[in-house]
Amino acid sequence: MSQVLDKGTRNFIENEALKLQKDLKIISEPNVYDFSSILHFFRKKKWRFQFNVKLKKTSNTMKGTIIEDSMEQIIKYNVIDSENSKTLQFDIKNPNNLDSRCEYMMFLRAIFYEYWGELKEKTEYKGIEFSDNLDYSLFSRAMIVPYKEFRRISLDTIKIPKSLKISDIADKFYVLYVVIEDRINDCGWIAN
């Protein structure tokens, strides 16, 4: 039986995202991680990345969730687990050469989404299923739209009408509008 995310769980996930953000060191933009840092971190975890893979079917943790539909329009990937390693196969070219920063953010989100599953196994939440993998979604969203940066940018754009403000914030983070809408809801939980 799946559970809902309560405030304690949400805070735990946000804190875990903050720890990983510090390890990966955001550069320049409010949520841009240097790809060499990503590679170095995940190589230590025995993860490999393959690019330009022709994917007919995808097999990953997002399969069958709400987030799959929105992200699959931008990026497709497979996860291949072996005994000692994990391989993520992407249909995109190497992230250092992507044309779109939004595509890079969705690539990162896919990695962070999958990483939460591994991280979760080492926590008190091991074995607990949340409806529609909301814990995975929250962790990956917290990684690509860090709370402190989100608050700072949100306050900078507070004078703009709401409909424009959300799209402006989405543009600053290079993410889809819906990601910012969800992050606004996350921040409501954090504030209460």
GROMACS .gro file of N, CA and C in nm, residues 23-168:
model
  438
   23ASP      N    1   2.795   1.816  -0.248
   23ASP     CA    2   2.896   1.727  -0.307
   23ASP      C    3   2.921   1.759  -0.453
   24LEU      N    4   2.815   1.792  -0.526
   24LEU     CA    5   2.826   1.812  -0.671
   24LEU      C    6   2.862   1.955  -0.709
   25LYS      N    7   2.850   2.048  -0.618
   25LYS     CA    8   2.888   2.188  -0.639
   25LYS      C    9   2.824   2.250  -0.763
   26ILE      N   10   2.723   2.328  -0.739
   26ILE     CA   11   2.657   2.401  -0.846
   26ILE      C   12   2.753   2.507  -0.900
   27ILE      N   13   2.754   2.522  -1.032
   27ILE     CA   14   2.840   2.625  -1.093
   27ILE      C   15   2.755   2.726  -1.169
   28SER      N   16   2.800   2.843  -1.181
   28SER     CA   17   2.744   2.955  -1.258
   28SER      C   18   2.595   2.978  -1.238
   29GLU      N   19   2.511   2.904  -1.302
   29GLU     CA   20   2.366   2.925  -1.294
   29GLU      C   21   2.314   2.869  -1.161
   30PRO      N   22   2.188   2.896  -1.125
   30PRO     CA   23   2.137   2.853  -0.995
   30PRO      C   24   2.125   2.701  -0.978
   31ASN      N   25   2.133   2.627  -1.086
   31ASN     CA   26   2.115   2.481  -1.074
   31ASN      C   27   2.201   2.403  -1.172
   32VAL      N   28   2.305   2.463  -1.226
   32VAL     CA   29   2.387   2.394  -1.326
   32VAL      C   30   2.504   2.326  -1.256
   33TYR      N   31   2.507   2.194  -1.267
   33TYR     CA   32   2.615   2.116  -1.211
   33TYR      C   33   2.715   2.088  -1.323
   34ASP      N   34   2.841   2.098  -1.292
   34ASP     CA   35   2.945   2.066  -1.388
   34ASP      C   36   2.938   1.917  -1.420
   35PHE      N   37   2.931   1.884  -1.548
   35PHE     CA   38   2.915   1.745  -1.587
   35PHE      C   39   3.032   1.659  -1.542
   36SER      N   40   3.153   1.714  -1.537
   36SER     CA   41   3.267   1.635  -1.491
   36SER      C   42   3.249   1.598  -1.343
   37SER      N   43   3.189   1.686  -1.263
   37SER     CA   44   3.160   1.653  -1.122
   37SER      C   45   3.055   1.542  -1.113
   38ILE      N   46   2.956   1.550  -1.201
   38ILE     CA   47   2.853   1.445  -1.205
   38ILE      C   48   2.919   1.311  -1.237
   39LEU      N   49   3.001   1.309  -1.343
   39LEU     CA   50   3.068   1.185  -1.383
   39LEU      C   51   3.155   1.129  -1.272
   40HIS      N   52   3.234   1.216  -1.210
   40HIS     CA   53   3.324   1.173  -1.103
   40HIS      C   54   3.245   1.112  -0.986
   41PHE      N   55   3.140   1.180  -0.943
   41PHE     CA   56   3.060   1.132  -0.831
   41PHE      C   57   2.997   0.995  -0.862
   42PHE      N   58   2.936   0.983  -0.979
   42PHE     CA   59   2.865   0.860  -1.010
   42PHE      C   60   2.959   0.746  -1.051
   43ARG      N   61   3.075   0.777  -1.101
   43ARG     CA   62   3.174   0.671  -1.127
   43ARG      C   63   3.216   0.605  -0.996
   44LYS      N   64   3.230   0.685  -0.891
   44LYS     CA   65   3.262   0.628  -0.760
   44LYS      C   66   3.151   0.533  -0.713
   45LYS      N   67   3.029   0.559  -0.757
   45LYS     CA   68   2.915   0.474  -0.722
   45LYS      C   69   2.901   0.356  -0.820
   46LYS      N   70   2.993   0.348  -0.917
   46LYS     CA   71   2.993   0.243  -1.020
   46LYS      C   72   2.874   0.255  -1.114
   47TRP      N   73   2.842   0.379  -1.149
   47TRP     CA   74   2.741   0.407  -1.250
   47TRP      C   75   2.813   0.444  -1.379
   48ARG      N   76   2.756   0.401  -1.491
   48ARG     CA   77   2.807   0.436  -1.622
   48ARG      C   78   2.695   0.505  -1.700
   49PHE      N   79   2.735   0.591  -1.792
   49PHE     CA   80   2.639   0.658  -1.879
   49PHE      C   81   2.675   0.627  -2.023
   50GLN      N   82   2.573   0.595  -2.102
   50GLN     CA   83   2.590   0.574  -2.246
   50GLN      C   84   2.496   0.669  -2.318
   51PHE      N   85   2.547   0.730  -2.426
   51PHE     CA   86   2.469   0.828  -2.500
   51PHE      C   87   2.451   0.784  -2.644
   52ASN      N   88   2.355   0.848  -2.711
   52ASN     CA   89   2.320   0.817  -2.850
   52ASN      C   90   2.274   0.673  -2.867
   53VAL      N   91   2.208   0.621  -2.765
   53VAL     CA   92   2.157   0.484  -2.770
   53VAL      C   93   2.017   0.490  -2.832
   54LYS      N   94   1.993   0.409  -2.933
   54LYS     CA   95   1.860   0.402  -2.996
   54LYS      C   96   1.769   0.318  -2.907
   55LEU      N   97   1.674   0.384  -2.843
   55LEU     CA   98   1.585   0.316  -2.748
   55LEU      C   99   1.448   0.295  -2.811
   56LYS      N  100   1.410   0.170  -2.825
   56LYS     CA  101   1.275   0.139  -2.875
   56LYS      C  102   1.177   0.138  -2.759
   57LYS      N  103   1.217   0.077  -2.650
   57LYS     CA  104   1.138   0.075  -2.527
   57LYS      C  105   1.227   0.125  -2.414
   58THR      N  106   1.164   0.188  -2.317
   58THR     CA  107   1.241   0.234  -2.203
   58THR      C  108   1.208   0.150  -2.081
   59SER      N  109   1.307   0.136  -1.995
   59SER     CA  110   1.291   0.063  -1.870
   59SER      C  111   1.364   0.142  -1.762
   60ASN      N  112   1.287   0.209  -1.678
   60ASN     CA  113   1.346   0.289  -1.572
   60ASN      C  114   1.245   0.307  -1.459
   61THR      N  115   1.285   0.371  -1.353
   61THR     CA  116   1.199   0.387  -1.236
   61THR      C  117   1.080   0.478  -1.263
   62MET      N  118   1.090   0.566  -1.362
   62MET     CA  119   0.980   0.657  -1.395
   62MET      C  120   0.866   0.587  -1.468
   63LYS      N  121   0.892   0.470  -1.522
   63LYS     CA  122   0.794   0.400  -1.605
   63LYS      C  123   0.660   0.391  -1.532
   64GLY      N  124   0.556   0.439  -1.597
   64GLY     CA  125   0.422   0.430  -1.541
   64GLY      C  126   0.385   0.539  -1.441
   65THR      N  127   0.470   0.640  -1.424
   65THR     CA  128   0.438   0.748  -1.331
   65THR      C  129   0.397   0.873  -1.409
   66ILE      N  130   0.340   0.969  -1.340
   66ILE     CA  131   0.298   1.094  -1.402
   66ILE      C  132   0.416   1.167  -1.463
   67ILE      N  133   0.529   1.166  -1.395
   67ILE     CA  134   0.645   1.241  -1.443
   67ILE      C  135   0.699   1.186  -1.574
   68GLU      N  136   0.679   1.057  -1.599
   68GLU     CA  137   0.730   0.996  -1.722
   68GLU      C  138   0.679   1.069  -1.845
   69ASP      N  139   0.551   1.101  -1.847
   69ASP     CA  140   0.492   1.165  -1.964
   69ASP      C  141   0.555   1.301  -1.992
   70SER      N  142   0.574   1.382  -1.889
   70SER     CA  143   0.629   1.515  -1.913
   70SER      C  144   0.777   1.509  -1.949
   71MET      N  145   0.851   1.419  -1.886
   71MET     CA  146   0.994   1.412  -1.913
   71MET      C  147   1.025   1.334  -2.040
   72GLU      N  148   0.943   1.236  -2.072
   72GLU     CA  149   0.972   1.152  -2.187
   72GLU      C  150   0.963   1.231  -2.317
   73GLN      N  151   0.892   1.340  -2.316
   73GLN     CA  152   0.887   1.425  -2.435
   73GLN      C  153   1.024   1.484  -2.464
   74ILE      N  154   1.105   1.499  -2.363
   74ILE     CA  155   1.236   1.561  -2.379
   74ILE      C  156   1.348   1.457  -2.382
   75ILE      N  157   1.341   1.357  -2.296
   75ILE     CA  158   1.452   1.264  -2.283
   75ILE      C  159   1.400   1.123  -2.255
   76LYS      N  160   1.464   1.026  -2.318
   76LYS     CA  161   1.431   0.886  -2.295
   76LYS      C  162   1.556   0.817  -2.243
   77TYR      N  163   1.536   0.723  -2.150
   77TYR     CA  164   1.652   0.651  -2.098
   77TYR      C  165   1.613   0.514  -2.044
   78ASN      N  166   1.712   0.429  -2.038
   78ASN     CA  167   1.701   0.295  -1.981
   78ASN      C  168   1.796   0.284  -1.863
   79VAL      N  169   1.758   0.201  -1.767
   79VAL     CA  170   1.847   0.169  -1.656
   79VAL      C  171   1.874   0.019  -1.662
   80ILE      N  172   2.001  -0.015  -1.663
   80ILE     CA  173   2.040  -0.154  -1.663
   80ILE      C  174   2.119  -0.178  -1.534
   81ASP      N  175   2.061  -0.255  -1.444
   81ASP     CA  176   2.126  -0.288  -1.318
   81ASP      C  177   2.200  -0.419  -1.333
   82SER      N  178   2.323  -0.421  -1.287
   82SER     CA  179   2.395  -0.547  -1.277
   82SER      C  180   2.436  -0.562  -1.131
   83GLU      N  181   2.501  -0.670  -1.101
   83GLU     CA  182   2.533  -0.699  -0.961
   83GLU      C  183   2.616  -0.589  -0.894
   84ASN      N  184   2.714  -0.536  -0.967
   84ASN     CA  185   2.806  -0.439  -0.907
   84ASN      C  186   2.799  -0.300  -0.967
   85SER      N  187   2.714  -0.279  -1.066
   85SER     CA  188   2.712  -0.148  -1.130
   85SER      C  189   2.574  -0.117  -1.187
   86LYS      N  190   2.561   0.004  -1.234
   86LYS     CA  191   2.437   0.050  -1.297
   86LYS      C  192   2.475   0.127  -1.423
   87THR      N  193   2.403   0.102  -1.531
   87THR     CA  194   2.425   0.173  -1.656
   87THR      C  195   2.297   0.247  -1.693
   88LEU      N  196   2.311   0.375  -1.721
   88LEU     CA  197   2.199   0.454  -1.770
   88LEU      C  198   2.226   0.484  -1.917
   89GLN      N  199   2.135   0.441  -2.003
   89GLN     CA  200   2.147   0.462  -2.146
   89GLN      C  201   2.051   0.573  -2.186
   90PHE      N  202   2.103   0.673  -2.257
   90PHE     CA  203   2.024   0.788  -2.298
   90PHE      C  204   2.017   0.798  -2.449
   91ASP      N  205   1.906   0.850  -2.497
   91ASP     CA  206   1.891   0.872  -2.642
   91ASP      C  207   1.950   1.006  -2.686
   92ILE      N  208   2.006   1.081  -2.594
   92ILE     CA  209   2.063   1.212  -2.625
   92ILE      C  210   2.213   1.200  -2.651
   93LYS      N  211   2.267   1.304  -2.717
   93LYS     CA  212   2.412   1.307  -2.734
   93LYS      C  213   2.477   1.344  -2.601
   94ASN      N  214   2.605   1.342  -2.597
   94ASN     CA  215   2.680   1.373  -2.475
   94ASN      C  216   2.633   1.506  -2.416
   95PRO      N  217   2.604   1.511  -2.287
   95PRO     CA  218   2.552   1.633  -2.223
   95PRO      C  219   2.641   1.756  -2.237
   96ASN      N  220   2.770   1.737  -2.260
   96ASN     CA  221   2.858   1.852  -2.283
   96ASN      C  222   2.825   1.924  -2.414
   97ASN      N  223   2.753   1.856  -2.503
   97ASN     CA  224   2.726   1.912  -2.635
   97ASN      C  225   2.577   1.931  -2.664
   98LEU      N  226   2.495   1.935  -2.562
   98LEU     CA  227   2.351   1.952  -2.584
   98LEU      C  228   2.319   2.093  -2.632
   99ASP      N  229   2.217   2.103  -2.716
   99ASP     CA  230   2.175   2.232  -2.769
   99ASP      C  231   2.091   2.310  -2.668
  100SER      N  232   2.023   2.240  -2.581
  100SER     CA  233   1.926   2.303  -2.492
  100SER      C  234   1.962   2.280  -2.345
  101ARG      N  235   1.962   2.387  -2.268
  101ARG     CA  236   1.986   2.372  -2.124
  101ARG      C  237   1.870   2.301  -2.056
  102CYS      N  238   1.750   2.319  -2.110
  102CYS     CA  239   1.633   2.248  -2.054
  102CYS      C  240   1.653   2.097  -2.070
  103GLU      N  241   1.706   2.056  -2.183
  103GLU     CA  242   1.734   1.914  -2.206
  103GLU      C  243   1.838   1.865  -2.106
  104TYR      N  244   1.939   1.946  -2.078
  104TYR     CA  245   2.041   1.911  -1.979
  104TYR      C  246   1.979   1.896  -1.841
  105MET      N  247   1.887   1.986  -1.805
  105MET     CA  248   1.822   1.977  -1.675
  105MET      C  249   1.738   1.849  -1.663
  106MET      N  250   1.670   1.811  -1.771
  106MET     CA  251   1.590   1.690  -1.767
  106MET      C  252   1.679   1.566  -1.764
  107PHE      N  253   1.795   1.574  -1.826
  107PHE     CA  254   1.895   1.468  -1.816
  107PHE      C  255   1.939   1.453  -1.671
  108LEU      N  256   1.973   1.566  -1.607
  108LEU     CA  257   2.012   1.562  -1.466
  108LEU      C  258   1.898   1.510  -1.379
  109ARG      N  259   1.778   1.553  -1.409
  109ARG     CA  260   1.664   1.509  -1.329
  109ARG      C  261   1.648   1.358  -1.336
  110ALA      N  262   1.668   1.302  -1.453
  110ALA     CA  263   1.658   1.156  -1.468
  110ALA      C  264   1.763   1.086  -1.381
  111ILE      N  265   1.885   1.138  -1.382
  111ILE     CA  266   1.992   1.080  -1.299
  111ILE      C  267   1.955   1.090  -1.151
  112PHE      N  268   1.910   1.207  -1.108
  112PHE     CA  269   1.878   1.226  -0.967
  112PHE      C  270   1.757   1.143  -0.926
  113TYR      N  271   1.664   1.126  -1.017
  113TYR     CA  272   1.546   1.043  -0.992
  113TYR      C  273   1.592   0.901  -0.962
  114GLU      N  274   1.679   0.849  -1.045
  114GLU     CA  275   1.729   0.713  -1.025
  114GLU      C  276   1.816   0.703  -0.900
  115TYR      N  277   1.893   0.807  -0.873
  115TYR     CA  278   1.981   0.804  -0.757
  115TYR      C  279   1.902   0.797  -0.626
  116TRP      N  280   1.787   0.864  -0.622
  116TRP     CA  281   1.707   0.858  -0.500
  116TRP      C  282   1.673   0.713  -0.464
  117GLY      N  283   1.644   0.631  -0.564
  117GLY     CA  284   1.613   0.490  -0.537
  117GLY      C  285   1.726   0.419  -0.466
  118GLU      N  286   1.848   0.449  -0.506
  118GLU     CA  287   1.965   0.389  -0.442
  118GLU      C  288   1.986   0.447  -0.302
  119LEU      N  289   1.973   0.577  -0.291
  119LEU     CA  290   1.989   0.644  -0.163
  119LEU      C  291   1.883   0.600  -0.063
  120LYS      N  292   1.762   0.587  -0.111
  120LYS     CA  293   1.648   0.548  -0.027
  120LYS      C  294   1.670   0.414   0.042
  121GLU      N  295   1.740   0.323  -0.027
  121GLU     CA  296   1.766   0.190   0.027
  121GLU      C  297   1.851   0.194   0.154
  122LYS      N  298   1.920   0.306   0.177
  122LYS     CA  299   2.007   0.320   0.294
  122LYS      C  300   1.943   0.403   0.404
  123THR      N  301   1.813   0.430   0.391
  123THR     CA  302   1.744   0.515   0.487
  123THR      C  303   1.631   0.439   0.554
  124GLU      N  304   1.567   0.508   0.645
  124GLU     CA  305   1.450   0.451   0.714
  124GLU      C  306   1.331   0.433   0.621
  125TYR      N  307   1.339   0.487   0.500
  125TYR     CA  308   1.229   0.478   0.404
  125TYR      C  309   1.242   0.357   0.311
  126LYS      N  310   1.344   0.276   0.335
  126LYS     CA  311   1.364   0.155   0.255
  126LYS      C  312   1.238   0.071   0.258
  127GLY      N  313   1.193   0.031   0.140
  127GLY     CA  314   1.076  -0.056   0.130
  127GLY      C  315   0.942   0.016   0.134
  128ILE      N  316   0.943   0.145   0.163
  128ILE     CA  317   0.817   0.221   0.168
  128ILE      C  318   0.787   0.276   0.029
  129GLU      N  319   0.668   0.249  -0.019
  129GLU     CA  320   0.626   0.302  -0.149
  129GLU      C  321   0.535   0.421  -0.129
  130PHE      N  322   0.567   0.527  -0.197
  130PHE     CA  323   0.483   0.647  -0.195
  130PHE      C  324   0.406   0.651  -0.326
  131SER      N  325   0.284   0.701  -0.319
  131SER     CA  326   0.200   0.702  -0.439
  131SER      C  327   0.270   0.777  -0.552
  132ASP      N  328   0.266   0.718  -0.670
  132ASP     CA  329   0.323   0.773  -0.793
  132ASP      C  330   0.470   0.813  -0.778
  133ASN      N  331   0.544   0.743  -0.692
  133ASN     CA  332   0.687   0.773  -0.669
  133ASN      C  333   0.710   0.920  -0.635
  134LEU      N  334   0.623   0.975  -0.552
  134LEU     CA  335   0.636   1.116  -0.518
  134LEU      C  336   0.768   1.149  -0.449
  135ASP      N  337   0.825   1.053  -0.376
  135ASP     CA  338   0.954   1.078  -0.312
  135ASP      C  339   1.064   1.094  -0.417
  136TYR      N  340   1.061   1.012  -0.521
  136TYR     CA  341   1.157   1.023  -0.630
  136TYR      C  342   1.143   1.159  -0.699
  137SER      N  343   1.020   1.197  -0.727
  137SER     CA  344   0.993   1.324  -0.794
  137SER      C  345   1.042   1.442  -0.712
  138LEU      N  346   1.015   1.438  -0.581
  138LEU     CA  347   1.057   1.547  -0.494
  138LEU      C  348   1.209   1.558  -0.490
  139PHE      N  349   1.277   1.447  -0.473
  139PHE     CA  350   1.423   1.452  -0.466
  139PHE      C  351   1.483   1.508  -0.595
  140SER      N  352   1.437   1.458  -0.708
  140SER     CA  353   1.493   1.504  -0.836
  140SER      C  354   1.460   1.650  -0.861
  141ARG      N  355   1.342   1.692  -0.820
  141ARG     CA  356   1.301   1.832  -0.837
  141ARG      C  357   1.383   1.922  -0.745
  142ALA      N  358   1.408   1.876  -0.623
  142ALA     CA  359   1.489   1.954  -0.529
  142ALA      C  360   1.632   1.969  -0.579
  143MET      N  361   1.679   1.871  -0.654
  143MET     CA  362   1.815   1.879  -0.708
  143MET      C  363   1.824   1.979  -0.824
  144ILE      N  364   1.725   1.983  -0.910
  144ILE     CA  365   1.736   2.074  -1.025
  144ILE      C  366   1.680   2.213  -0.997
  145VAL      N  367   1.605   2.225  -0.887
  145VAL     CA  368   1.556   2.356  -0.843
  145VAL      C  369   1.583   2.366  -0.692
  146PRO      N  370   1.710   2.391  -0.655
  146PRO     CA  371   1.746   2.396  -0.514
  146PRO      C  372   1.666   2.501  -0.438
  147TYR      N  373   1.625   2.466  -0.317
  147TYR     CA  374   1.536   2.549  -0.236
  147TYR      C  375   1.589   2.693  -0.217
  148LYS      N  376   1.715   2.707  -0.173
  148LYS     CA  377   1.768   2.841  -0.145
  148LYS      C  378   1.770   2.928  -0.271
  149GLU      N  379   1.814   2.870  -0.380
  149GLU     CA  380   1.818   2.945  -0.506
  149GLU      C  381   1.677   2.977  -0.555
  150PHE      N  382   1.588   2.882  -0.537
  150PHE     CA  383   1.449   2.904  -0.577
  150PHE      C  384   1.388   3.021  -0.499
  151ARG      N  385   1.410   3.023  -0.368
  151ARG     CA  386   1.359   3.133  -0.285
  151ARG      C  387   1.420   3.266  -0.327
  152ARG      N  388   1.549   3.268  -0.351
  152ARG     CA  389   1.617   3.392  -0.392
  152ARG      C  390   1.561   3.444  -0.524
  153ILE      N  391   1.551   3.359  -0.621
  153ILE     CA  392   1.501   3.401  -0.753
  153ILE      C  393   1.353   3.437  -0.746
  154SER      N  394   1.276   3.364  -0.666
  154SER     CA  395   1.133   3.393  -0.650
  154SER      C  396   1.113   3.532  -0.591
  155LEU      N  397   1.193   3.566  -0.491
  155LEU     CA  398   1.180   3.697  -0.428
  155LEU      C  399   1.221   3.808  -0.524
  156ASP      N  400   1.317   3.780  -0.612
  156ASP     CA  401   1.361   3.879  -0.711
  156ASP      C  402   1.251   3.910  -0.813
  157THR      N  403   1.163   3.814  -0.838
  157THR     CA  404   1.060   3.833  -0.941
  157THR      C  405   0.922   3.856  -0.882
  158ILE      N  406   0.912   3.885  -0.753
  158ILE     CA  407   0.784   3.897  -0.684
  158ILE      C  408   0.695   4.010  -0.739
  159LYS      N  409   0.755   4.110  -0.799
  159LYS     CA  410   0.677   4.224  -0.847
  159LYS      C  411   0.611   4.198  -0.982
  160ILE      N  412   0.648   4.087  -1.045
  160ILE     CA  413   0.591   4.052  -1.176
  160ILE      C  414   0.459   3.980  -1.155
  161PRO      N  415   0.357   4.000  -1.242
  161PRO     CA  416   0.231   3.927  -1.228
  161PRO      C  417   0.254   3.776  -1.223
  162LYS      N  418   0.172   3.704  -1.146
  162LYS     CA  419   0.195   3.562  -1.118
  162LYS      C  420   0.214   3.478  -1.244
  163SER      N  421   0.132   3.498  -1.346
  163SER     CA  422   0.143   3.416  -1.466
  163SER      C  423   0.279   3.433  -1.533
  164LEU      N  424   0.331   3.553  -1.530
  164LEU     CA  425   0.463   3.577  -1.588
  164LEU      C  426   0.574   3.530  -1.495
  165LYS      N  427   0.552   3.546  -1.366
  165LYS     CA  428   0.655   3.512  -1.269
  165LYS      C  429   0.694   3.365  -1.278
  166ILE      N  430   0.597   3.274  -1.288
  166ILE     CA  431   0.628   3.132  -1.293
  166ILE      C  432   0.709   3.099  -1.418
  167SER      N  433   0.671   3.153  -1.530
  167SER     CA  434   0.747   3.125  -1.653
  167SER      C  435   0.885   3.189  -1.647
  168ASP      N  436   0.897   3.306  -1.586
  168ASP     CA  437   1.028   3.369  -1.571
  168ASP      C  438   1.120   3.285  -1.482
   0.00000   0.00000   0.00000
